[in-house]
């Protein structure tokens, strides 16, 4: 019962966030001066052709009407038609998303796989050489810009040693491993700074938990220090770690936009930059909404994960 | 004073000094083109070499650091000036419509990843340093609002605040007189973090062409120029990259060191 | 038959000695009370026995449990011992349990850790143990999480964890300090009963001498890491050898000498006060529930009268206090000061605050650490139309400090330079500085050690003689309220259930709740044989 109520409440706030975000994006794009139809047809366009195009793009409707048409379209999977390419935005996005999402997920998995053991190691050796080493490494990791790191990776692993391709994406129809290979360097570049942050969070969350009273109760039961950490410490430390993992996914998702530039990957990022230079605002609008939707959805899932980890939340709605 | 704190303070102060120095002196004119002398490796008359147009890289790094610091600093000030009062107000009226509105507004801004916000802004207003500042400044507001509110809420439950209320002081006055000084440490630490982040954000936005525009040099722009030449002249990418890393590292160490030095609980333990 | 024998034990943490040359013994089936003021090393003795001292601790001396010498045992041998041979109960039941595990699982863990039982058996045994501590599965399913239980129930779970394997030694470190008096009585009875049933040795660590005197077979009094006196209970109570022991018992039973109150003339009147909170909605379209923290409370406080307010946590006394101070809105009723309604608008609120001041419980939390004592004390000047300035202001601060037995020079110092008792003096100075007509003491001596508490209570009596104070004294501690008030209100579940002259209420309680409360409170025995201990009441 409590869990259902919690989910219901979270779902409500998810919908509200999406609604407000869509309004904000629509309003911002509406501020842009100029008429996309005349932009597309050039200066010498016939008024009749212009009017026809405007009708076709739905630009003749009122602002309110256009907003609802846009939102309604998105709900049914129709993101409108690109002003420049005259193809449905949905198709363009579907192609690109097959690069961006796997890349972000790959990076997230790498970051978690690096950070959890590193944080656990550092916390269990608090103040010793190993801990200080991990802390120093994370300071460096946080300071390195991911796109610069990407350039260095290309220089070393693609150009010097030729272990990985320097850029480009073969497409999933060329086989899974070829794609994984193409995404490996970008994923490492994205994951490293995030792993550094997550390691620090993991370490401090564990240290915080180590000072809790219930850890002492566990020791008094006869659990060894290590058992106490594994059985009682980890799950409690996961609560702050989860928050950061959720935040990181949005960082990573947005980070792909830049990393795609370095590796010439045909993802959402490249689509956005192409659309901005072509002033293809319907594409920008829809892709931005899609990314924001992804971020809000991830935060929603993190909220649900919280409740799974922490029974106290289920009652405190 | 801990070692990280000293190291961080020295690094940060060094780069700020370098940026200020570039206002009056650089080893060469950073705008001076010298095509025959292009892509020189470090050493010789050009200490850190020259770029593809023969400009002196050290001079460009000095001026570029100044640009990057300016962008990050202005965005930080925007975040502080708007975020802190919002956070204080929200905490003073916890649970009220004001608090709810501020926090929900924060959530919405938070749902826009920084880069997406920058893209949206540049898509509408065109790419420029000012728009990069606005984007990051907007991003900073909820960060500071949250930190301030989070630190202020438990203070409002403390008895010295109750005592001040019993003494008849208004929420506004209590916020300024009692709450703000007690959250100041946290704000200082958060400021160094957001400052460091600002340096990285400027670099990222300028790298993809959404930030500082040519001919103004910035660390991010230098990296963007270096991208196509990285195989020919790696130092073009290495030098500004290392500069960014050192500034960010310095600021983060400074922030960590300050947090430990300013935390009264830690201080008591050392005493 | 001696079970635990601590021999010349000294412990230093990072070079700072916390235990000095301490020797103790407990026999099977015996209850040893370890008592003393804060910082005396009681808890450290417990942790040393568990061999769970904080990092940086250096131990000298021996601890024998039966034939085993604990300081020589390997960590794995100690792990096998903890939970099986020694069980421990901690002070803070709210945080002593893992919040993300069910209570059944936490009890079963001890069982599975030390015995070769399978999960089902362990669960059954855990349910049995929970029943033993008063949490039968039909009313308290083992699938519950700690946050679904009250403090007293959680402490029962902690006890279940400690006694699941019937250890030979049970250590309880201030097990009831965080609990209400009625809960305290039940938990203490449970602990002693369990110890007797299983023939366990029980070490009961507490600062509360009344508890000690009532339950222990043997008492050891600690001070600054040493045992200053140790003897069987009857013997110690009647022939205290050490002056410190005598001082402690005297301070616990301390009665202050209040001057007679003047003829009653109403000062503060509360009429039908009501404060309700909205509860979170249970279902989406249901009307949210309402929690009535204060229901229809009325009372009168006369000028020069010392009124007490007692009740257990959650009874609404803090809410009532905050409402009286105008820190919480009321949903009904009226507060008047000499007939003039308070907190109606800005002007009446200002007037109310000008005439009422407060002293809070926490001597550490009630001051802004960044201001000097002078500035802290002068804060209420803000309420005066023309606050004194310059030399006059300094004089007023100096006078307030002298009033509470501090020196004018203290005005330049910062709050962290003062002890808990001195901080409460500063809090009183702050309340007195604008010469209010009424002071509210909100659990003002609850965080203090007994000897310091006695001094602060004496200071109160002295101030009453000098200034004819009127105050409302809120406390959960019945002994203190009995000592410093003329009249008392007993509060339960948001209502005042009994009201009357303090001595009358304490000796002849009318309401059943007051009777329960008084019966549950442990009482110090009359210390007849000790010289200089003649106190009335």
Tab-separated table of N, CA and C in Angstrom, chain B residues 88-219:
chain	number	residue	atom	x	y	z
B	88	UNK	N	17.857	31.258	1.294
B	88	UNK	CA	17.567	31.787	2.638
B	88	UNK	C	16.070	31.999	2.818
B	89	UNK	N	15.444	32.558	1.794
B	89	UNK	CA	14.004	32.831	1.880
B	89	UNK	C	13.220	31.529	1.984
B	90	UNK	N	13.622	30.538	1.196
B	90	UNK	CA	12.914	29.256	1.216
B	90	UNK	C	13.031	28.610	2.597
B	91	UNK	N	14.227	28.680	3.182
B	91	UNK	CA	14.431	28.048	4.491
B	91	UNK	C	13.655	28.777	5.576
B	92	UNK	N	13.586	30.116	5.457
B	92	UNK	CA	12.898	30.903	6.487
B	92	UNK	C	11.410	30.608	6.499
B	93	UNK	N	10.863	30.243	5.326
B	93	UNK	CA	9.425	29.961	5.242
B	93	UNK	C	9.232	28.518	4.798
B	94	UNK	N	9.841	27.607	5.509
B	94	UNK	CA	9.791	26.210	5.104
B	94	UNK	C	8.351	25.719	4.956
B	95	UNK	N	8.098	25.045	3.831
B	95	UNK	CA	6.778	24.477	3.624
B	95	UNK	C	5.758	25.438	3.071
B	96	UNK	N	6.085	26.735	3.005
B	96	UNK	CA	5.133	27.699	2.469
B	96	UNK	C	5.114	27.625	0.948
B	97	UNK	N	4.195	28.371	0.335
B	97	UNK	CA	4.124	28.355	-1.125
B	97	UNK	C	5.417	28.909	-1.713
B	98	UNK	N	6.037	29.859	-1.003
B	98	UNK	CA	7.287	30.449	-1.484
B	98	UNK	C	8.363	29.373	-1.586
B	99	UNK	N	8.499	28.613	-0.508
B	99	UNK	CA	9.469	27.517	-0.465
B	99	UNK	C	9.183	26.515	-1.579
B	100	UNK	N	7.899	26.121	-1.672
B	100	UNK	CA	7.503	25.145	-2.693
B	100	UNK	C	7.857	25.642	-4.087
B	101	UNK	N	7.491	26.909	-4.370
B	101	UNK	CA	7.736	27.462	-5.699
B	101	UNK	C	9.236	27.482	-6.004
B	102	UNK	N	10.015	27.943	-5.030
B	102	UNK	CA	11.450	28.035	-5.265
B	102	UNK	C	12.035	26.646	-5.524
B	103	UNK	N	11.638	25.701	-4.703
B	103	UNK	CA	12.230	24.366	-4.860
B	103	UNK	C	11.752	23.676	-6.143
B	104	UNK	N	10.464	23.844	-6.491
B	104	UNK	CA	9.996	23.241	-7.740
B	104	UNK	C	10.690	23.885	-8.941
B	105	UNK	N	10.846	25.220	-8.876
B	105	UNK	CA	11.555	25.923	-9.945
B	105	UNK	C	12.964	25.389	-10.086
B	106	UNK	N	13.600	25.168	-8.956
B	106	UNK	CA	14.939	24.587	-8.959
B	106	UNK	C	14.949	23.232	-9.647
B	107	UNK	N	13.944	22.411	-9.305
B	107	UNK	CA	13.891	21.072	-9.896
B	107	UNK	C	13.817	21.159	-11.412
B	108	UNK	N	13.007	22.108	-11.895
B	108	UNK	CA	12.845	22.229	-13.348
B	108	UNK	C	14.176	22.611	-13.993
B	109	UNK	N	14.847	23.630	-13.430
B	109	UNK	CA	16.132	24.018	-14.009
B	109	UNK	C	17.108	22.848	-13.952
B	110	UNK	N	17.014	22.089	-12.853
B	110	UNK	CA	17.907	20.949	-12.682
B	110	UNK	C	17.689	19.878	-13.746
B	111	UNK	N	16.464	19.796	-14.256
B	111	UNK	CA	16.173	18.757	-15.240
B	111	UNK	C	16.836	19.056	-16.578
B	112	UNK	N	17.264	20.326	-16.781
B	112	UNK	CA	17.955	20.651	-18.011
B	112	UNK	C	19.445	20.470	-17.792
B	113	UNK	N	20.053	19.458	-18.406
B	113	UNK	CA	21.494	19.355	-18.253
B	113	UNK	C	22.130	20.660	-18.743
B	114	UNK	N	23.200	21.053	-18.064
B	114	UNK	CA	23.856	22.321	-18.336
B	114	UNK	C	24.080	22.555	-19.823
B	115	UNK	N	24.581	21.545	-20.485
B	115	UNK	CA	24.922	21.698	-21.896
B	115	UNK	C	23.669	21.909	-22.726
B	116	UNK	N	22.599	21.217	-22.348
B	116	UNK	CA	21.344	21.344	-23.086
B	116	UNK	C	20.800	22.765	-22.922
B	117	UNK	N	20.952	23.294	-21.696
B	117	UNK	CA	20.510	24.659	-21.447
B	117	UNK	C	21.306	25.623	-22.326
B	118	UNK	N	22.621	25.402	-22.380
B	118	UNK	CA	23.469	26.264	-23.198
B	118	UNK	C	23.066	26.160	-24.669
B	119	UNK	N	22.762	24.942	-25.092
B	119	UNK	CA	22.363	24.749	-26.486
B	119	UNK	C	21.078	25.493	-26.783
B	120	UNK	N	20.129	25.390	-25.864
B	120	UNK	CA	18.843	26.046	-26.051
B	120	UNK	C	19.037	27.561	-26.157
B	121	UNK	N	19.862	28.079	-25.261
B	121	UNK	CA	20.081	29.526	-25.246
B	121	UNK	C	20.808	29.983	-26.509
B	122	UNK	N	21.848	29.238	-26.898
B	122	UNK	CA	22.579	29.653	-28.095
B	122	UNK	C	21.744	29.443	-29.345
B	123	UNK	N	20.892	28.427	-29.333
B	123	UNK	CA	20.054	28.198	-30.504
B	123	UNK	C	19.168	29.415	-30.760
B	124	UNK	N	18.769	30.075	-29.676
B	124	UNK	CA	17.861	31.203	-29.823
B	124	UNK	C	18.626	32.513	-29.989
B	125	UNK	N	19.630	32.725	-29.167
B	125	UNK	CA	20.295	34.025	-29.153
B	125	UNK	C	21.637	34.020	-29.875
B	126	UNK	N	22.067	32.863	-30.352
B	126	UNK	CA	23.348	32.792	-31.027
B	126	UNK	C	24.463	32.576	-30.033
B	127	UNK	N	25.547	31.932	-30.494
B	127	UNK	CA	26.645	31.626	-29.578
B	127	UNK	C	27.434	32.877	-29.210
B	128	UNK	N	27.754	33.026	-27.939
B	128	UNK	CA	28.627	34.104	-27.490
B	128	UNK	C	29.063	33.828	-26.065
B	129	UNK	N	30.107	34.536	-25.633
B	129	UNK	CA	30.604	34.358	-24.270
B	129	UNK	C	29.517	34.734	-23.275
B	130	UNK	N	28.782	35.818	-23.591
B	130	UNK	CA	27.739	36.280	-22.668
B	130	UNK	C	26.675	35.198	-22.475
B	131	UNK	N	26.293	34.547	-23.562
B	131	UNK	CA	25.271	33.510	-23.439
B	131	UNK	C	25.771	32.298	-22.677
B	132	UNK	N	27.063	32.011	-22.850
B	132	UNK	CA	27.644	30.923	-22.060
B	132	UNK	C	27.576	31.268	-20.577
B	133	UNK	N	27.865	32.540	-20.263
B	133	UNK	CA	27.804	32.993	-18.871
B	133	UNK	C	26.381	32.870	-18.339
B	134	UNK	N	25.407	33.313	-19.155
B	134	UNK	CA	24.008	33.244	-18.706
B	134	UNK	C	23.606	31.792	-18.446
B	135	UNK	N	24.002	30.903	-19.365
B	135	UNK	CA	23.628	29.504	-19.211
B	135	UNK	C	24.204	28.939	-17.908
B	136	UNK	N	25.495	29.188	-17.667
B	136	UNK	CA	26.103	28.628	-16.470
B	136	UNK	C	25.611	29.349	-15.216
B	137	UNK	N	25.372	30.658	-15.354
B	137	UNK	CA	24.826	31.405	-14.216
B	137	UNK	C	23.472	30.844	-13.814
B	138	UNK	N	22.617	30.573	-14.815
B	138	UNK	CA	21.304	29.970	-14.543
B	138	UNK	C	21.467	28.634	-13.829
B	139	UNK	N	22.448	27.871	-14.301
B	139	UNK	CA	22.695	26.564	-13.702
B	139	UNK	C	23.129	26.709	-12.248
B	140	UNK	N	23.896	27.762	-11.962
B	140	UNK	CA	24.418	27.963	-10.602
B	140	UNK	C	23.337	28.345	-9.595
B	141	UNK	N	22.277	28.987	-10.076
B	141	UNK	CA	21.264	29.479	-9.138
B	141	UNK	C	20.670	28.358	-8.283
B	142	UNK	N	20.117	27.291	-8.911
B	142	UNK	CA	19.560	26.241	-8.048
B	142	UNK	C	20.610	25.544	-7.190
B	143	UNK	N	21.846	25.496	-7.692
B	143	UNK	CA	22.898	24.866	-6.887
B	143	UNK	C	23.049	25.615	-5.570
B	144	UNK	N	23.184	26.937	-5.658
B	144	UNK	CA	23.376	27.711	-4.431
B	144	UNK	C	22.095	27.779	-3.606
B	145	UNK	N	20.961	27.821	-4.274
B	145	UNK	CA	19.703	27.851	-3.528
B	145	UNK	C	19.570	26.588	-2.683
B	146	UNK	N	19.883	25.449	-3.293
B	146	UNK	CA	19.777	24.182	-2.571
B	146	UNK	C	20.747	24.097	-1.413
B	147	UNK	N	22.016	24.449	-1.694
B	147	UNK	CA	23.030	24.357	-0.640
B	147	UNK	C	22.641	25.262	0.526
B	148	UNK	N	22.223	26.486	0.197
B	148	UNK	CA	21.874	27.440	1.257
B	148	UNK	C	20.675	26.942	2.054
B	149	UNK	N	19.646	26.502	1.348
B	149	UNK	CA	18.443	26.046	2.048
B	149	UNK	C	18.752	24.837	2.907
B	150	UNK	N	19.506	23.891	2.312
B	150	UNK	CA	19.841	22.674	3.040
B	150	UNK	C	20.610	22.955	4.325
B	151	UNK	N	21.526	23.939	4.264
B	151	UNK	CA	22.316	24.244	5.454
B	151	UNK	C	21.510	25.089	6.438
B	152	UNK	N	20.597	25.909	5.904
B	152	UNK	CA	19.851	26.825	6.764
B	152	UNK	C	18.737	26.107	7.534
B	153	UNK	N	18.133	25.080	6.922
B	153	UNK	CA	16.988	24.418	7.564
B	153	UNK	C	17.303	23.889	8.959
B	154	UNK	N	18.384	23.100	9.116
B	154	UNK	CA	18.658	22.644	10.487
B	154	UNK	C	18.987	23.791	11.437
B	155	UNK	N	19.537	24.887	10.915
B	155	UNK	CA	19.844	26.021	11.790
B	155	UNK	C	18.564	26.622	12.361
B	156	UNK	N	17.514	26.651	11.532
B	156	UNK	CA	16.248	27.230	12.010
B	156	UNK	C	15.676	26.447	13.175
B	157	UNK	N	16.059	25.189	13.294
B	157	UNK	CA	15.576	24.386	14.423
B	157	UNK	C	16.450	24.576	15.657
B	158	UNK	N	17.636	25.173	15.458
B	158	UNK	CA	18.558	25.320	16.587
B	158	UNK	C	18.016	26.348	17.574
B	159	UNK	N	18.416	26.145	18.838
B	159	UNK	CA	17.824	26.984	19.869
B	159	UNK	C	18.299	28.431	19.807
B	160	UNK	N	19.492	28.669	19.236
B	160	UNK	CA	19.912	30.068	19.210
B	160	UNK	C	19.081	30.889	18.232
B	161	UNK	N	18.511	30.202	17.247
B	161	UNK	CA	17.609	30.906	16.335
B	161	UNK	C	16.271	31.132	17.039
B	162	UNK	N	15.816	30.114	17.783
B	162	UNK	CA	14.578	30.293	18.555
B	162	UNK	C	14.748	31.459	19.528
B	163	UNK	N	15.951	31.512	20.142
B	163	UNK	CA	16.213	32.599	21.091
B	163	UNK	C	16.128	33.946	20.380
B	164	UNK	N	16.654	34.011	19.166
B	164	UNK	CA	16.591	35.269	18.414
B	164	UNK	C	15.147	35.607	18.071
B	165	UNK	N	14.346	34.557	17.770
B	165	UNK	CA	12.930	34.817	17.463
B	165	UNK	C	12.209	35.313	18.707
B	166	UNK	N	12.552	34.705	19.852
B	166	UNK	CA	11.946	35.156	21.096
B	166	UNK	C	12.367	36.590	21.383
B	167	UNK	N	13.566	36.956	20.933
B	167	UNK	CA	14.010	38.335	21.093
B	167	UNK	C	13.307	39.252	20.098
B	168	UNK	N	12.364	38.706	19.326
B	168	UNK	CA	11.525	39.545	18.487
B	168	UNK	C	12.114	39.930	17.146
B	169	UNK	N	13.152	39.228	16.708
B	169	UNK	CA	13.737	39.600	15.417
B	169	UNK	C	12.962	38.974	14.270
B	170	UNK	N	12.901	39.710	13.146
B	170	UNK	CA	12.182	39.212	11.978
B	170	UNK	C	13.004	38.176	11.238
B	171	UNK	N	12.286	37.334	10.486
B	171	UNK	CA	12.946	36.256	9.743
B	171	UNK	C	14.059	36.798	8.854
B	172	UNK	N	13.784	37.933	8.213
B	172	UNK	CA	14.769	38.508	7.303
B	172	UNK	C	16.054	38.870	8.055
B	173	UNK	N	15.870	39.527	9.195
B	173	UNK	CA	17.019	39.959	9.965
B	173	UNK	C	17.784	38.762	10.532
B	174	UNK	N	17.034	37.750	10.984
B	174	UNK	CA	17.688	36.541	11.498
B	174	UNK	C	18.483	35.869	10.390
B	175	UNK	N	17.891	35.830	9.182
B	175	UNK	CA	18.588	35.206	8.059
B	175	UNK	C	19.929	35.866	7.816
B	176	UNK	N	19.946	37.193	7.838
B	176	UNK	CA	21.178	37.927	7.537
B	176	UNK	C	22.147	37.849	8.722
B	177	UNK	N	21.595	37.992	9.936
B	177	UNK	CA	22.454	38.143	11.105
B	177	UNK	C	22.969	36.801	11.635
B	178	UNK	N	22.108	35.783	11.608
B	178	UNK	CA	22.493	34.511	12.224
B	178	UNK	C	22.712	33.395	11.212
B	179	UNK	N	21.807	33.303	10.236
B	179	UNK	CA	21.875	32.152	9.328
B	179	UNK	C	23.039	32.303	8.345
B	180	UNK	N	23.083	33.445	7.686
B	180	UNK	CA	24.095	33.639	6.638
B	180	UNK	C	25.520	33.411	7.148
B	181	UNK	N	25.923	34.020	8.272
B	181	UNK	CA	27.303	33.779	8.741
B	181	UNK	C	27.576	32.300	9.017
B	182	UNK	N	26.531	31.579	9.439
B	182	UNK	CA	26.747	30.175	9.768
B	182	UNK	C	26.716	29.252	8.554
B	183	UNK	N	26.226	29.743	7.401
B	183	UNK	CA	26.296	28.907	6.199
B	183	UNK	C	27.432	29.393	5.287
B	184	UNK	N	28.107	30.465	5.723
B	184	UNK	CA	29.132	31.068	4.881
B	184	UNK	C	30.233	30.072	4.504
B	185	UNK	N	30.687	29.296	5.477
B	185	UNK	CA	31.742	28.312	5.192
B	185	UNK	C	31.369	27.428	4.020
B	186	UNK	N	30.148	26.926	4.102
B	186	UNK	CA	29.673	26.014	3.082
B	186	UNK	C	29.618	26.714	1.732
B	187	UNK	N	29.197	27.977	1.746
B	187	UNK	CA	29.081	28.729	0.492
B	187	UNK	C	30.462	28.980	-0.107
B	188	UNK	N	31.435	29.246	0.758
B	188	UNK	CA	32.796	29.465	0.252
B	188	UNK	C	33.294	28.195	-0.445
B	189	UNK	N	33.074	27.064	0.222
B	189	UNK	CA	33.527	25.802	-0.353
B	189	UNK	C	32.804	25.523	-1.665
B	190	UNK	N	31.470	25.716	-1.648
B	190	UNK	CA	30.687	25.467	-2.862
B	190	UNK	C	31.124	26.408	-3.976
B	191	UNK	N	31.502	27.636	-3.622
B	191	UNK	CA	31.943	28.598	-4.629
B	191	UNK	C	33.199	28.118	-5.338
B	192	UNK	N	34.141	27.569	-4.585
B	192	UNK	CA	35.352	27.084	-5.250
B	192	UNK	C	34.999	25.938	-6.198
B	193	UNK	N	34.043	25.099	-5.776
B	193	UNK	CA	33.647	23.980	-6.635
B	193	UNK	C	32.991	24.490	-7.917
B	194	UNK	N	32.062	25.455	-7.769
B	194	UNK	CA	31.352	25.964	-8.948
B	194	UNK	C	32.294	26.768	-9.838
B	195	UNK	N	33.271	27.437	-9.226
B	195	UNK	CA	34.273	28.172	-9.986
B	195	UNK	C	35.052	27.189	-10.862
B	196	UNK	N	35.505	26.086	-10.245
B	196	UNK	CA	36.249	25.075	-10.986
B	196	UNK	C	35.387	24.505	-12.103
B	197	UNK	N	34.119	24.239	-11.777
B	197	UNK	CA	33.208	23.704	-12.778
B	197	UNK	C	33.047	24.706	-13.914
B	198	UNK	N	32.998	25.996	-13.557
B	198	UNK	CA	32.845	27.054	-14.559
B	198	UNK	C	33.986	27.053	-15.563
B	199	UNK	N	35.198	26.839	-15.071
B	199	UNK	CA	36.358	26.770	-15.967
B	199	UNK	C	36.165	25.632	-16.962
B	200	UNK	N	35.692	24.494	-16.439
B	200	UNK	CA	35.492	23.336	-17.317
B	200	UNK	C	34.345	23.564	-18.299
B	201	UNK	N	33.290	24.221	-17.810
B	201	UNK	CA	32.134	24.449	-18.677
B	201	UNK	C	32.493	25.422	-19.798
B	202	UNK	N	33.225	26.485	-19.454
B	202	UNK	CA	33.660	27.430	-20.486
B	202	UNK	C	34.442	26.676	-21.546
B	203	UNK	N	35.372	25.815	-21.090
B	203	UNK	CA	36.203	25.073	-22.031
B	203	UNK	C	35.328	24.202	-22.934
B	204	UNK	N	34.358	23.499	-22.322
B	204	UNK	CA	33.522	22.590	-23.102
B	204	UNK	C	32.669	23.354	-24.115
B	205	UNK	N	32.039	24.450	-23.657
B	205	UNK	CA	31.162	25.203	-24.563
B	205	UNK	C	31.968	25.836	-25.687
B	206	UNK	N	33.132	26.417	-25.359
B	206	UNK	CA	33.944	27.035	-26.395
B	206	UNK	C	34.492	25.976	-27.343
B	207	UNK	N	34.732	24.800	-26.801
B	207	UNK	CA	35.257	23.704	-27.623
B	207	UNK	C	34.270	23.346	-28.730
B	208	UNK	N	32.984	23.316	-28.419
B	208	UNK	CA	31.990	22.974	-29.436
B	208	UNK	C	31.439	24.211	-30.130
B	209	UNK	N	32.046	25.371	-29.870
B	209	UNK	CA	31.661	26.571	-30.604
B	209	UNK	C	30.476	27.318	-30.047
B	210	UNK	N	30.029	26.958	-28.811
B	210	UNK	CA	28.877	27.650	-28.238
B	210	UNK	C	29.288	28.733	-27.249
B	211	UNK	N	30.593	28.854	-27.000
B	211	UNK	CA	31.022	29.796	-25.964
B	211	UNK	C	31.740	30.981	-26.568
B	212	UNK	N	32.938	31.244	-26.053
B	212	UNK	CA	33.742	32.381	-26.494
B	212	UNK	C	34.014	32.265	-27.991
B	213	UNK	N	33.821	33.382	-28.695
B	213	UNK	CA	33.984	33.372	-30.157
B	213	UNK	C	35.330	33.971	-30.569
B	214	UNK	N	35.890	33.526	-31.688
B	214	UNK	CA	37.126	34.104	-32.166
B	214	UNK	C	36.918	35.592	-32.461
B	215	UNK	N	37.914	36.462	-32.327
B	215	UNK	CA	39.316	36.094	-32.083
B	215	UNK	C	39.684	36.012	-30.609
B	216	UNK	N	38.738	36.267	-29.676
B	216	UNK	CA	39.096	36.208	-28.253
B	216	UNK	C	39.639	34.824	-27.913
B	217	UNK	N	40.837	34.735	-27.366
B	217	UNK	CA	41.329	33.404	-27.010
B	217	UNK	C	40.754	32.956	-25.677
B	218	UNK	N	40.457	31.671	-25.588
B	218	UNK	CA	40.134	31.099	-24.288
B	218	UNK	C	40.701	29.699	-24.313
B	219	UNK	N	40.799	29.085	-23.165
B	219	UNK	CA	41.424	27.761	-23.113
B	219	UNK	C	40.625	26.763	-23.946
